[in-house]
Amino acid sequence: LETLDDLPLKPKVEALFEVPRRDDVQPLPQAAKLRWLARDAEPACQHGELLMRALRDIDLQQEIVALGGFPSAVANGSEDALNQDEDAPLWDPATLDDSAPFYAWIAAETKVAMKLRRYLVNECGLPKQYVTSMGYWRLGKANG
């Protein structure tokens, strides 16, 4: 996000951060709309649940149509073919150039990252080449 502050033309960025506690919120440059989602505010929430709720609240229809996607992609037969082995690391980079008008970047616990990506591609209709998703760790497992 600090890099965005240095750009002469700042892109529109909305970043969602799910953290364990309100105390984990960090002061960051204002180059983006930041939404901090603290799980201790809703103790019954599962890991990633606040991220999914917040993502579902963002209206992406205009961006998806501009990229040639189809809202309600499942109904249009363009369901994501991410057949990810539950135990394999998730590292699925986008395949686009710098002129893309929209880009989704996901870094989260592996199962959460897969759910968020599938939501964007399958339910929202975002073409998968505009989504990078990375599962950096696995909940409940040491070393990933």
PDB file of C-alpha atoms in Angstrom:
ATOM      1  CA  LEU A   1       0.000   0.000   0.000  1.00  0.00           C
ATOM      2  CA  GLU A   2       2.916   2.357   0.570  1.00  0.00           C
ATOM      3  CA  THR A   3       3.841   1.946  -3.111  1.00  0.00           C
ATOM      4  CA  LEU A   4       0.388   3.231  -4.063  1.00  0.00           C
ATOM      5  CA  ASP A   5       1.065   6.440  -2.144  1.00  0.00           C
ATOM      6  CA  ASP A   6       4.056   7.114  -4.414  1.00  0.00           C
ATOM      7  CA  LEU A   7       2.182   6.741  -7.713  1.00  0.00           C
ATOM      8  CA  PRO A   8       1.281   9.960  -9.557  1.00  0.00           C
ATOM      9  CA  LEU A   9      -2.082   8.476 -10.616  1.00  0.00           C
ATOM     10  CA  LYS A  10      -3.437   6.488  -7.719  1.00  0.00           C
ATOM     11  CA  PRO A  11      -5.644   3.511  -8.568  1.00  0.00           C
ATOM     12  CA  LYS A  12      -8.909   2.980  -6.737  1.00  0.00           C
ATOM     13  CA  VAL A  13      -8.144   0.342  -4.114  1.00  0.00           C
ATOM     14  CA  GLU A  14     -10.356  -1.294  -1.540  1.00  0.00           C
ATOM     15  CA  ALA A  15      -8.520  -3.615   0.843  1.00  0.00           C
ATOM     16  CA  LEU A  16     -10.135  -6.012   3.305  1.00  0.00           C
ATOM     17  CA  PHE A  17      -8.055  -7.222   6.249  1.00  0.00           C
ATOM     18  CA  GLU A  18      -9.364  -9.873   8.624  1.00  0.00           C
ATOM     19  CA  VAL A  19      -7.444  -9.863  11.897  1.00  0.00           C
ATOM     20  CA  PRO A  20      -7.891 -11.800  15.156  1.00  0.00           C
ATOM     21  CA  ARG A  21      -8.323  -8.739  17.410  1.00  0.00           C
ATOM     22  CA  ARG A  22      -9.088  -5.041  17.156  1.00  0.00           C
ATOM     23  CA  ASP A  23      -5.617  -4.455  18.613  1.00  0.00           C
ATOM     24  CA  ASP A  24      -4.143  -5.918  15.405  1.00  0.00           C
ATOM     25  CA  VAL A  25      -5.335  -3.019  13.236  1.00  0.00           C
ATOM     26  CA  GLN A  26      -2.301  -1.230  11.769  1.00  0.00           C
ATOM     27  CA  PRO A  27      -1.896   2.398  10.749  1.00  0.00           C
ATOM     28  CA  LEU A  28      -1.353   2.379   6.986  1.00  0.00           C
ATOM     29  CA  PRO A  29      -1.106   5.050   4.271  1.00  0.00           C
ATOM     30  CA  GLN A  30      -4.426   6.341   3.035  1.00  0.00           C
ATOM     31  CA  ALA A  31      -3.818   5.311  -0.585  1.00  0.00           C
ATOM     32  CA  ALA A  32      -6.696   2.854  -0.296  1.00  0.00           C
ATOM     33  CA  LYS A  33     -10.053   2.356   1.322  1.00  0.00           C
ATOM     34  CA  LEU A  34      -9.110   0.033   4.175  1.00  0.00           C
ATOM     35  CA  ARG A  35     -11.619  -2.164   5.966  1.00  0.00           C
ATOM     36  CA  TRP A  36     -10.345  -3.882   9.089  1.00  0.00           C
ATOM     37  CA  LEU A  37     -12.433  -6.879  10.141  1.00  0.00           C
ATOM     38  CA  ALA A  38     -11.658  -7.999  13.687  1.00  0.00           C
ATOM     39  CA  ARG A  39     -12.858 -11.486  14.613  1.00  0.00           C
ATOM     40  CA  ASP A  40     -12.994 -10.616  18.324  1.00  0.00           C
ATOM     41  CA  ALA A  41     -15.881  -8.259  17.501  1.00  0.00           C
ATOM     42  CA  GLU A  42     -17.900 -11.362  16.553  1.00  0.00           C
ATOM     43  CA  PRO A  43     -16.468 -14.306  18.527  1.00  0.00           C
ATOM     44  CA  ALA A  44     -18.758 -16.879  16.890  1.00  0.00           C
ATOM     45  CA  CYS A  45     -17.351 -16.130  13.404  1.00  0.00           C
ATOM     46  CA  GLN A  46     -15.289 -18.750  11.634  1.00  0.00           C
ATOM     47  CA  HIS A  47     -11.908 -17.873  10.141  1.00  0.00           C
ATOM     48  CA  GLY A  48     -12.563 -16.020   6.857  1.00  0.00           C
ATOM     49  CA  GLU A  49     -16.270 -15.464   7.467  1.00  0.00           C
ATOM     50  CA  LEU A  50     -15.888 -11.708   7.938  1.00  0.00           C
ATOM     51  CA  LEU A  51     -13.866 -11.479   4.713  1.00  0.00           C
ATOM     52  CA  MET A  52     -16.558 -13.299   2.751  1.00  0.00           C
ATOM     53  CA  ARG A  53     -19.318 -11.099   4.174  1.00  0.00           C
ATOM     54  CA  ALA A  54     -17.368  -7.928   3.365  1.00  0.00           C
ATOM     55  CA  LEU A  55     -16.551  -9.146  -0.160  1.00  0.00           C
ATOM     56  CA  ARG A  56     -20.212  -9.984  -0.797  1.00  0.00           C
ATOM     57  CA  ASP A  57     -21.098  -6.402   0.204  1.00  0.00           C
ATOM     58  CA  ILE A  58     -18.975  -4.956  -2.622  1.00  0.00           C
ATOM     59  CA  ASP A  59     -20.873  -4.416  -5.880  1.00  0.00           C
ATOM     60  CA  LEU A  60     -18.526  -5.550  -8.652  1.00  0.00           C
ATOM     61  CA  GLN A  61     -21.074  -5.920 -11.443  1.00  0.00           C
ATOM     62  CA  GLN A  62     -19.881  -2.879 -13.432  1.00  0.00           C
ATOM     63  CA  GLU A  63     -16.223  -3.980 -13.284  1.00  0.00           C
ATOM     64  CA  ILE A  64     -17.081  -7.573 -14.187  1.00  0.00           C
ATOM     65  CA  VAL A  65     -19.116  -6.567 -17.234  1.00  0.00           C
ATOM     66  CA  ALA A  66     -16.326  -4.184 -18.346  1.00  0.00           C
ATOM     67  CA  LEU A  67     -13.883  -7.114 -18.254  1.00  0.00           C
ATOM     68  CA  GLY A  68     -16.127  -9.315 -20.372  1.00  0.00           C
ATOM     69  CA  GLY A  69     -17.368 -11.356 -17.435  1.00  0.00           C
ATOM     70  CA  PHE A  70     -20.898 -12.475 -16.784  1.00  0.00           C
ATOM     71  CA  PRO A  71     -22.746 -11.744 -13.565  1.00  0.00           C
ATOM     72  CA  SER A  72     -24.037 -15.059 -12.241  1.00  0.00           C
ATOM     73  CA  ALA A  73     -21.330 -16.987 -14.092  1.00  0.00           C
ATOM     74  CA  VAL A  74     -22.552 -20.365 -12.859  1.00  0.00           C
ATOM     75  CA  ALA A  75     -25.784 -19.855 -14.785  1.00  0.00           C
ATOM     76  CA  ASN A  76     -23.740 -18.958 -17.896  1.00  0.00           C
ATOM     77  CA  GLY A  77     -21.603 -22.099 -17.818  1.00  0.00           C
ATOM     78  CA  SER A  78     -18.303 -20.411 -16.957  1.00  0.00           C
ATOM     79  CA  GLU A  79     -17.765 -22.025 -13.578  1.00  0.00           C
ATOM     80  CA  ASP A  80     -14.190 -21.859 -12.263  1.00  0.00           C
ATOM     81  CA  ALA A  81     -12.139 -24.980 -12.839  1.00  0.00           C
ATOM     82  CA  LEU A  82     -10.028 -24.569  -9.709  1.00  0.00           C
ATOM     83  CA  ASN A  83      -9.796 -28.221  -8.750  1.00  0.00           C
ATOM     84  CA  GLN A  84      -7.489 -27.606  -5.845  1.00  0.00           C
ATOM     85  CA  ASP A  85      -6.193 -30.472  -3.736  1.00  0.00           C
ATOM     86  CA  GLU A  86      -7.134 -29.568  -0.160  1.00  0.00           C
ATOM     87  CA  ASP A  87      -3.570 -30.333   0.987  1.00  0.00           C
ATOM     88  CA  ALA A  88      -1.687 -28.624  -1.855  1.00  0.00           C
ATOM     89  CA  PRO A  89      -0.545 -25.024  -1.497  1.00  0.00           C
ATOM     90  CA  LEU A  90      -2.691 -22.506  -3.351  1.00  0.00           C
ATOM     91  CA  TRP A  91      -0.743 -20.234  -5.661  1.00  0.00           C
ATOM     92  CA  ASP A  92      -2.861 -19.151  -8.607  1.00  0.00           C
ATOM     93  CA  PRO A  93      -1.568 -15.919 -10.200  1.00  0.00           C
ATOM     94  CA  ALA A  94      -3.620 -13.722 -12.493  1.00  0.00           C
ATOM     95  CA  THR A  95      -2.660 -13.569 -16.166  1.00  0.00           C
ATOM     96  CA  LEU A  96      -3.200  -9.964 -17.174  1.00  0.00           C
ATOM     97  CA  ASP A  97      -1.271  -6.888 -18.175  1.00  0.00           C
ATOM     98  CA  ASP A  98      -0.842  -3.610 -16.307  1.00  0.00           C
ATOM     99  CA  SER A  99      -3.646  -1.925 -18.240  1.00  0.00           C
ATOM    100  CA  ALA A 100      -6.386  -4.094 -16.700  1.00  0.00           C
ATOM    101  CA  PRO A 101      -9.127  -1.874 -15.254  1.00  0.00           C
ATOM    102  CA  PHE A 102      -9.794  -4.242 -12.347  1.00  0.00           C
ATOM    103  CA  TYR A 103      -7.810  -6.853 -10.487  1.00  0.00           C
ATOM    104  CA  ALA A 104      -8.533  -8.940  -7.385  1.00  0.00           C
ATOM    105  CA  TRP A 105      -5.624 -10.009  -5.161  1.00  0.00           C
ATOM    106  CA  ILE A 106      -6.309 -12.544  -2.408  1.00  0.00           C
ATOM    107  CA  ALA A 107      -3.854 -13.675   0.245  1.00  0.00           C
ATOM    108  CA  ALA A 108      -5.319 -15.671   3.104  1.00  0.00           C
ATOM    109  CA  GLU A 109      -5.503 -19.037   4.803  1.00  0.00           C
ATOM    110  CA  THR A 110      -5.674 -21.571   1.956  1.00  0.00           C
ATOM    111  CA  LYS A 111      -9.313 -22.674   2.301  1.00  0.00           C
ATOM    112  CA  VAL A 112     -10.445 -19.067   2.771  1.00  0.00           C
ATOM    113  CA  ALA A 113      -8.497 -17.959  -0.329  1.00  0.00           C
ATOM    114  CA  MET A 114     -10.124 -20.739  -2.382  1.00  0.00           C
ATOM    115  CA  LYS A 115     -13.619 -19.778  -1.173  1.00  0.00           C
ATOM    116  CA  LEU A 116     -13.069 -16.089  -1.948  1.00  0.00           C
ATOM    117  CA  ARG A 117     -11.706 -16.886  -5.423  1.00  0.00           C
ATOM    118  CA  ARG A 118     -14.565 -19.251  -6.202  1.00  0.00           C
ATOM    119  CA  TYR A 119     -17.059 -16.622  -5.084  1.00  0.00           C
ATOM    120  CA  LEU A 120     -15.533 -14.001  -7.402  1.00  0.00           C
ATOM    121  CA  VAL A 121     -15.280 -16.336 -10.402  1.00  0.00           C
ATOM    122  CA  ASN A 122     -18.274 -18.656  -9.977  1.00  0.00           C
ATOM    123  CA  GLU A 123     -20.878 -16.433  -8.358  1.00  0.00           C
ATOM    124  CA  CYS A 124     -19.846 -12.967  -9.522  1.00  0.00           C
ATOM    125  CA  GLY A 125     -18.640 -13.989 -12.984  1.00  0.00           C
ATOM    126  CA  LEU A 126     -15.232 -12.310 -12.764  1.00  0.00           C
ATOM    127  CA  PRO A 127     -12.961 -13.803 -15.449  1.00  0.00           C
ATOM    128  CA  LYS A 128     -10.360 -15.840 -13.566  1.00  0.00           C
ATOM    129  CA  GLN A 129      -7.418 -14.181 -15.298  1.00  0.00           C
ATOM    130  CA  TYR A 130      -8.198 -11.091 -13.181  1.00  0.00           C
ATOM    131  CA  VAL A 131      -7.798 -12.899  -9.856  1.00  0.00           C
ATOM    132  CA  THR A 132      -4.614 -13.791  -8.013  1.00  0.00           C
ATOM    133  CA  SER A 133      -5.181 -16.030  -5.015  1.00  0.00           C
ATOM    134  CA  MET A 134      -2.573 -17.290  -2.604  1.00  0.00           C
ATOM    135  CA  GLY A 135      -3.024 -19.538   0.378  1.00  0.00           C
ATOM    136  CA  TYR A 136      -0.122 -18.710   2.640  1.00  0.00           C
ATOM    137  CA  TRP A 137      -1.002 -21.068   5.489  1.00  0.00           C
ATOM    138  CA  ARG A 138      -3.443 -23.748   6.604  1.00  0.00           C
ATOM    139  CA  LEU A 139      -5.508 -23.311   9.716  1.00  0.00           C
ATOM    140  CA  GLY A 140      -4.526 -25.873  12.330  1.00  0.00           C
ATOM    141  CA  LYS A 141      -1.436 -27.142  10.499  1.00  0.00           C
ATOM    142  CA  ALA A 142       2.178 -26.331  11.283  1.00  0.00           C
ATOM    143  CA  ASN A 143       4.270 -25.024   8.375  1.00  0.00           C
ATOM    144  CA  GLY A 144       1.409 -24.398   6.044  1.00  0.00           C
TER     145      GLY A 144
END
